Coordinates of C-alpha atoms in Angstrom, one line a residue:
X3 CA 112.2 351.8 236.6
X4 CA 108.8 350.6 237.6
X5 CA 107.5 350.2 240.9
X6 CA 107.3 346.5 242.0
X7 CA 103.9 345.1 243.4
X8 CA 103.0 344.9 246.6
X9 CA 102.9 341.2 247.5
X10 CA 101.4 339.3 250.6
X11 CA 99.1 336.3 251.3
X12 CA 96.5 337.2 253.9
X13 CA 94.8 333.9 254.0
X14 CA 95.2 330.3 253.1
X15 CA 92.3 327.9 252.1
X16 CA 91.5 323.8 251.8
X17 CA 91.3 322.6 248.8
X18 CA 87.8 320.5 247.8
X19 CA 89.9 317.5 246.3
X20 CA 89.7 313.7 247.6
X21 CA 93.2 314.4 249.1
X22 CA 93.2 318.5 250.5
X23 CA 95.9 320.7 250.8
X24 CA 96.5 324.0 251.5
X25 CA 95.9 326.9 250.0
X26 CA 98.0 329.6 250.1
X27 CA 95.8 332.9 248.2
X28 CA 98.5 335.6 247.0
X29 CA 97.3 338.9 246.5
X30 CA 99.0 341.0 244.5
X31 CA 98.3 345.3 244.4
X32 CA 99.3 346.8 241.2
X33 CA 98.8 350.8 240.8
X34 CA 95.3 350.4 238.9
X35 CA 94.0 347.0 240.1
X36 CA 94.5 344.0 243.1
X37 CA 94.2 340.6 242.0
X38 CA 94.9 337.4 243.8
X39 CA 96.2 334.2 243.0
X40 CA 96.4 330.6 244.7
X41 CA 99.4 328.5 244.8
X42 CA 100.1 325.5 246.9
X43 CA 103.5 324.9 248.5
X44 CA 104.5 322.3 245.8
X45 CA 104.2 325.3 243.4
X46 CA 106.8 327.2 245.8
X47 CA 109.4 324.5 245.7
X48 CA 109.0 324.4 241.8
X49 CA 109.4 328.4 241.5
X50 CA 112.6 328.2 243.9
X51 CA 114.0 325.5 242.0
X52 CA 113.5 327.2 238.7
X53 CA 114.4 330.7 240.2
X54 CA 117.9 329.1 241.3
X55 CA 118.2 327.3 237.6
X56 CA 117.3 330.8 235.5
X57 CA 119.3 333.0 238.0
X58 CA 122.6 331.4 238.7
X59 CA 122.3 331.4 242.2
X60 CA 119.1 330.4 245.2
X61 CA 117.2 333.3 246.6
X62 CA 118.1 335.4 249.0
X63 CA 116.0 333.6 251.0
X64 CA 114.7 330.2 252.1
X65 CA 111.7 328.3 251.8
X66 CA 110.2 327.1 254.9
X67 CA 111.1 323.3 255.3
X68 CA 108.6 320.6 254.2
X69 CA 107.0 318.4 256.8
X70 CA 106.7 314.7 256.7
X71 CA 104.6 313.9 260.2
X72 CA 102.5 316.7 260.1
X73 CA 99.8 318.2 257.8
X74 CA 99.0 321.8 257.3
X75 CA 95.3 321.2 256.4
X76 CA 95.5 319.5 259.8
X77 CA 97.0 321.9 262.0
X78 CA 96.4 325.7 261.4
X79 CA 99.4 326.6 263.5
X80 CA 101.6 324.7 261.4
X81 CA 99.7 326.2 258.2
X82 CA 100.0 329.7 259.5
X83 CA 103.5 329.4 260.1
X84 CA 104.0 328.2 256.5
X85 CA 102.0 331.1 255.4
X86 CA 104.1 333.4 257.0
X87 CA 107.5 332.6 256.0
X88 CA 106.0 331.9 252.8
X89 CA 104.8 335.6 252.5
X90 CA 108.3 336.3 253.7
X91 CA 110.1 334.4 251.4
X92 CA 108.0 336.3 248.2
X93 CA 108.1 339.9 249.8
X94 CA 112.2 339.2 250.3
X95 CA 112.9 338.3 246.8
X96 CA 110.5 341.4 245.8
X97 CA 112.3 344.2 247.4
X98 CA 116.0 343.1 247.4
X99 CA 118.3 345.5 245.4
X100 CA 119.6 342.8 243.5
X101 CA 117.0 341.7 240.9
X102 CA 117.8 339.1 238.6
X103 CA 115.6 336.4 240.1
X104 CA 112.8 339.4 239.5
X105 CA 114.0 339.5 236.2
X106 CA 113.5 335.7 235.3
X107 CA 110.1 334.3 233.4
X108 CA 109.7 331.8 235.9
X109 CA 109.1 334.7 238.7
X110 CA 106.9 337.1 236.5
X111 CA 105.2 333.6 235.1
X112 CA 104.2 332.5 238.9
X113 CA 102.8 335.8 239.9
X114 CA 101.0 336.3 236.5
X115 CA 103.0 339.7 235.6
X116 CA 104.4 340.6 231.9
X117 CA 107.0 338.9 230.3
X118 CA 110.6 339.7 231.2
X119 CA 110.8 341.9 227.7
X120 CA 109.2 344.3 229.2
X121 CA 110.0 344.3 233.0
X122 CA 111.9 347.9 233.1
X123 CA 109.5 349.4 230.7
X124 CA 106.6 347.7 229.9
X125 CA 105.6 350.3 227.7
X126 CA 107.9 350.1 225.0
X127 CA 107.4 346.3 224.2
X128 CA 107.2 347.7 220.7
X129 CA 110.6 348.8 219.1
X130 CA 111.7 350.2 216.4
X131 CA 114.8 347.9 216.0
X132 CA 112.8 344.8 216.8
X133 CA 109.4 345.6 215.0
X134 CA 107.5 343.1 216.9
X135 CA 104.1 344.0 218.0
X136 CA 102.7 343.8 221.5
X137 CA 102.0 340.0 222.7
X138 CA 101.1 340.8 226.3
X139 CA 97.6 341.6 227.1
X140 CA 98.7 343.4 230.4
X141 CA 101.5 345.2 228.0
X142 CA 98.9 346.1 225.4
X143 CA 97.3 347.8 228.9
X144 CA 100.4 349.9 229.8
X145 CA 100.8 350.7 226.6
X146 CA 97.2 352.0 226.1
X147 CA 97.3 353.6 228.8
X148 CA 100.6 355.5 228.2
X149 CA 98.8 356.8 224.8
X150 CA 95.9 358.4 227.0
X151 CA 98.6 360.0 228.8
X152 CA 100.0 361.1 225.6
X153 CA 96.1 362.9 224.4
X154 CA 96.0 364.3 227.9
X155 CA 99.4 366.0 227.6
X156 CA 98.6 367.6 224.2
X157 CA 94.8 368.9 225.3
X158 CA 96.7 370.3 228.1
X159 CA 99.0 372.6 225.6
X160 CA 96.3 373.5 223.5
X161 CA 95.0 374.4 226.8
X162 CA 97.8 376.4 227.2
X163 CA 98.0 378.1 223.8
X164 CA 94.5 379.2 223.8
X165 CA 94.9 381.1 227.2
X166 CA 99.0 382.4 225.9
X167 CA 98.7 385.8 224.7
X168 CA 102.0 385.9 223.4
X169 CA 103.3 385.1 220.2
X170 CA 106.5 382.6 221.1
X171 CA 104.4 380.8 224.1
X172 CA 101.5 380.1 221.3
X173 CA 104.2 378.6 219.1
X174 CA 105.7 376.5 222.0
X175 CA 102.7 375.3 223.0
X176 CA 101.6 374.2 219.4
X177 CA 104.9 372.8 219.1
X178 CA 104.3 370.7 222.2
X179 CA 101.2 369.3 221.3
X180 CA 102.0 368.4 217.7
X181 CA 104.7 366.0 219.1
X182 CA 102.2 364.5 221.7
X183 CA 99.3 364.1 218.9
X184 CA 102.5 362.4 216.5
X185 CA 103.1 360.5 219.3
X186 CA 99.7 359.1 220.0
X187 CA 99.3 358.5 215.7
X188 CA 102.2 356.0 216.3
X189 CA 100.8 354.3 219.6
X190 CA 97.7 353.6 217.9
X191 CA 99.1 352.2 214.9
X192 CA 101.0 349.9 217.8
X193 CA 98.3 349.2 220.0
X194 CA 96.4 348.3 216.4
X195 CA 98.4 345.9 214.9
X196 CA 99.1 344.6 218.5
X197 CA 95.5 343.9 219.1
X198 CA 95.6 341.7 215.8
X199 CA 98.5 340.1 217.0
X200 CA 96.5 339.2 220.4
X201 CA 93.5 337.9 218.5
X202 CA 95.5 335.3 217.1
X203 CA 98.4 332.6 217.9
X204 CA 101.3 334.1 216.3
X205 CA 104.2 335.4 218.1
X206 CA 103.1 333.4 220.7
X207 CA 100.6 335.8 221.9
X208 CA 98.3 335.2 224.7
X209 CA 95.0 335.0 223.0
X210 CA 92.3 336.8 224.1
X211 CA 88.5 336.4 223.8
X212 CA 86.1 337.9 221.3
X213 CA 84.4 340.3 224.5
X214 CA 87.7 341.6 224.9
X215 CA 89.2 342.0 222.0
X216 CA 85.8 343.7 220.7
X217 CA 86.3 346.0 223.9
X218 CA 89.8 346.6 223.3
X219 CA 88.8 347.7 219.7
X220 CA 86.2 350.4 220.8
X221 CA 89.3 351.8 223.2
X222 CA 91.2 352.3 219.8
X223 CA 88.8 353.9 218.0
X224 CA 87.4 356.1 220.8
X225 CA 91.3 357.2 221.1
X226 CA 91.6 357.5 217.6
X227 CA 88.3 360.0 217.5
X228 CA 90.2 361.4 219.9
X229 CA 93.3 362.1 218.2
X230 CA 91.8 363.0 215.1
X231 CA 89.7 366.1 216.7
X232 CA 92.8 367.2 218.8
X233 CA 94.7 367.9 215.3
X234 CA 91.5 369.3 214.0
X235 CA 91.3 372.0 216.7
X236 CA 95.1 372.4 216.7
X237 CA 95.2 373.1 212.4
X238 CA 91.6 375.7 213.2
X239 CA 94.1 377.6 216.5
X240 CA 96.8 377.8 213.6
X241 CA 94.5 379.1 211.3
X242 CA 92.9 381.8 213.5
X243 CA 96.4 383.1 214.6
X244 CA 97.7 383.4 210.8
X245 CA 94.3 385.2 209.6
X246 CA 95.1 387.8 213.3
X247 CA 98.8 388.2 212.3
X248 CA 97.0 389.5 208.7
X249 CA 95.2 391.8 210.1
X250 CA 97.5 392.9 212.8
X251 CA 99.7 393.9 210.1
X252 CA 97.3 396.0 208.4
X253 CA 99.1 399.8 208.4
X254 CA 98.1 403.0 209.6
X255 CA 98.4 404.0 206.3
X256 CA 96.1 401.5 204.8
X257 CA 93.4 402.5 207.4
X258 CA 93.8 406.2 206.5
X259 CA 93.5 405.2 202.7
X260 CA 90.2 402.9 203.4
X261 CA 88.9 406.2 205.8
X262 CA 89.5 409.2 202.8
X263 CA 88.5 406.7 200.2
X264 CA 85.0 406.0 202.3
X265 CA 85.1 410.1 202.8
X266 CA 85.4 410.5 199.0
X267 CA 82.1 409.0 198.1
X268 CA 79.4 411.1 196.6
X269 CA 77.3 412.4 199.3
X270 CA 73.8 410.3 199.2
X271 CA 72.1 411.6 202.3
X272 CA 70.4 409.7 205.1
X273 CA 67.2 407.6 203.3
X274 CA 64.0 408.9 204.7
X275 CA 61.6 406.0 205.5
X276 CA 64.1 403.8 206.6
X277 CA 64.7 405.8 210.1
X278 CA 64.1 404.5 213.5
X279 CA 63.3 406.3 216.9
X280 CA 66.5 406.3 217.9
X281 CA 68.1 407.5 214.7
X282 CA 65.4 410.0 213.9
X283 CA 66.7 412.4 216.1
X284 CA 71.0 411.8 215.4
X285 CA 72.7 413.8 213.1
X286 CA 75.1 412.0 211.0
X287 CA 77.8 411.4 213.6
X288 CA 75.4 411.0 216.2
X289 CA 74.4 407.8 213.9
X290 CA 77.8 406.9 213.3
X291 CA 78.4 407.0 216.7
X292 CA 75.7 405.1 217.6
X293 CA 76.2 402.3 215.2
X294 CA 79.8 402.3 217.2
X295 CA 78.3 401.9 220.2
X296 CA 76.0 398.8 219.4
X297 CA 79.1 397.3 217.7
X298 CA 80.2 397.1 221.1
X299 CA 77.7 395.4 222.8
X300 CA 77.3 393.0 220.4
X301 CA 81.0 392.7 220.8
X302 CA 80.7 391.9 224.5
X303 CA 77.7 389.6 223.8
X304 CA 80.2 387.6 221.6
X305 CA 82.9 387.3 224.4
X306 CA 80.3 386.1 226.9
X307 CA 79.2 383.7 224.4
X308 CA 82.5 382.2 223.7
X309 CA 83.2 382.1 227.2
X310 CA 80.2 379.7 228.3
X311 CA 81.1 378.1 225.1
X312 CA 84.6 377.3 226.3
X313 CA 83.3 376.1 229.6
X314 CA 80.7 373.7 227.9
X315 CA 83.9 372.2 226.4
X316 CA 85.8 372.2 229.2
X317 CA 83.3 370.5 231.5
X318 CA 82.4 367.8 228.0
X319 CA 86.1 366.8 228.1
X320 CA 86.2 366.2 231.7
X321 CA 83.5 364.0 231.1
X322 CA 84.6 362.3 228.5
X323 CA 88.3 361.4 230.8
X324 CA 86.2 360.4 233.4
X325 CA 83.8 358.0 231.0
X326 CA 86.7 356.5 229.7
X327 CA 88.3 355.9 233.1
X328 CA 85.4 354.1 234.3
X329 CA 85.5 352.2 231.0
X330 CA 88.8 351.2 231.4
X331 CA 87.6 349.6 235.2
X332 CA 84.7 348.2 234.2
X333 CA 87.2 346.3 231.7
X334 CA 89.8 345.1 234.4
X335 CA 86.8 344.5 236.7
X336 CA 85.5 341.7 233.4
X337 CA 89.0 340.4 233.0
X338 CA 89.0 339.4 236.3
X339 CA 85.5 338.2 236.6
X340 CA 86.6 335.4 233.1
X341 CA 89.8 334.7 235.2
X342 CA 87.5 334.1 238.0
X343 CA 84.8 331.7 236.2
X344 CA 87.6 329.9 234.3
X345 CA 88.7 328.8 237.6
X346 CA 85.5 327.8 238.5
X347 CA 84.6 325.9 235.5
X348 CA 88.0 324.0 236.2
X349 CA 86.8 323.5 240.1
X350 CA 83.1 321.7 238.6
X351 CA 84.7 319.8 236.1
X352 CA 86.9 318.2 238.9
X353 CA 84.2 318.2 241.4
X354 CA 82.4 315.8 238.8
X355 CA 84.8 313.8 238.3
X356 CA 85.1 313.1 242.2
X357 CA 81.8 312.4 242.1

């Protein structure tokens, strides 16, 4: 079960209207972002009224009382008062153990959370029973995010199988990562068609705008590059282990065959003119053991090689989780700036009809 939100309501506000009220600005802390919404007290008594309809039964607790000779935008104590058992009332109905006034439309509509269908697991909206796509842009989120959970698990057991030396821990760990990488092939097919479904009015889908769904798109393709050089270097690891269980196989009694056929040869000699300072002097095995030698350190050039090589990847894919963690809150921080001018578009359209 998921964690609920941290609710309070730090401050209240006036409104600019021809009659003011109070404002009463909720702020709401979620695990990856804190937004915060304004509600006025009438908006209370419609959300406990529709809590008790939808849940069978009021609150747990009370709303504090209205006031008919006494205004709040007239006397702060009375307004912070109100904003106190107000910030009560929310935070009571939030953390009590029973949850089925949580569980109603009307609650998760007032605080601007997903729908109910998704309340205990937000990130299964998608079904295989039901087959209906994603509808809630903070689901489609979840959801996304849950798939870059998925790519992170299976780099980390390919992770794993390159540094396993033995045989069974390879296999488990290719095992492991094939069913993350199958599992992220699935989410993106989800989080694809469910983007379509957002883009439009169907399902009754909140609709989103062209900026986002544009920057949605590039998070389904970047995952999908993703995904698609994960199984790449998974099938080469596969590969490289078949082609070393080949060899490994090899017999002594091959090697000894390959060894007297190579001594079988017709002697041709060493070719003069083709000698070097260091050769000149070497008898035949003294070449031979030469040539063994610089096998080596070419060997060991190799290793270091592959090692930087490695790191250079390592340090790429860091960098490419961070980049598309900062992408990610550079796209909640623009969700919240629209939210933010479409209530201020709404507050200069009625500031010119006042005036």
């Amino acid at each position: 079960m998921t964690s609920q939100p941290e609710i309070s309501i730090p401050t209240t506000s006036t409104s600019t209207t021809s009659r003011p009220y109070t404002i009463y600005n909720i702020t709401l802390r979620l695990p990856l972002r804190t937004f915060t919404l304004q509600k006025r007290y009438s908006d209370f008594t419609t959300l406990h009224a529709t809590l008790t309809s939808q849940a069978g039964a009021p609150p747990p607790v009370s709303l504090p009382p209205k006031t008919y000779f006494s205004r709040t935008t007239s006397s702060p104590a009375l307004a912070e008062s109100r904003r106190i058992a107000l910030q009560t009332y929310l935070q009571t109905i939030n953390t009590d153990p029973d949850d089925r006034w949580r569980n109603t439309s009307a609650w998760r509509s007032f605080l601007n959370l997903p729908s109910s269908n998704s309340n205990h697991n937000p990130r299964h909206t998608t079904t295989s029973s039901t087959k209906q796509p994603i509808t809630d842009p903070i689901v489609w989120l979840d959801y996304h995010r849950d798939l870059k959970s998925q790519l992170h698990s299976a780099r980390l057991q390919l992770t794993k199988r390159d540094q396993a030396t033995a045989a069974q821990a390879q296999h488990e760990c290719s095992a492991e990562a094939k069913k993350h990488l199958v599992k992220a092939s699935s989410m993106i097919s989800t989080l694809d068609t469910g983007l379509k479904t957002l883009s439009s009015d169907t399902w009754g889908a909140s609709k989103l705008g062209d900026g986002e769904l544009r920057r949605r798109g590039d998070l389904i393709s970047s995952a999908r590059k993703e995904l698609e050089g994960l199984e790449t270097l998974l099938n080469a690891m596969v590969a490289k282990t078949s082609l070393d269980g080949a060899i490994a196989q090899a017999t002594e009694g091959d090697k000894d065959k390959l060894v007297h056929a190579e001594a079988r040869k017709p002697a041709t000699g060493r070719v003069l003119g083709k000698e070097t300072d260091r050769t000149r002097a070497l008898d035949n095995a003294g070449v031979l053991q030469l040539q063994q030698q610089l096998m080596r350190e070419q060997d060991e050039d190799v290793d270091v090689l592959a090692q930087a090589v490695a790191r250079q990847k390592k340090i790429g894919m860091e960098i490419q989780e961070e980049l598309i963690v900062q992408k990610d809150l550079l796209g909640l921080l623009d969700e919240d700036v629209d939210r933010v001018q479409g209530k201020m578009d709404v507050a200069r359209k009625r500031i010119g009809k006042i005036s």
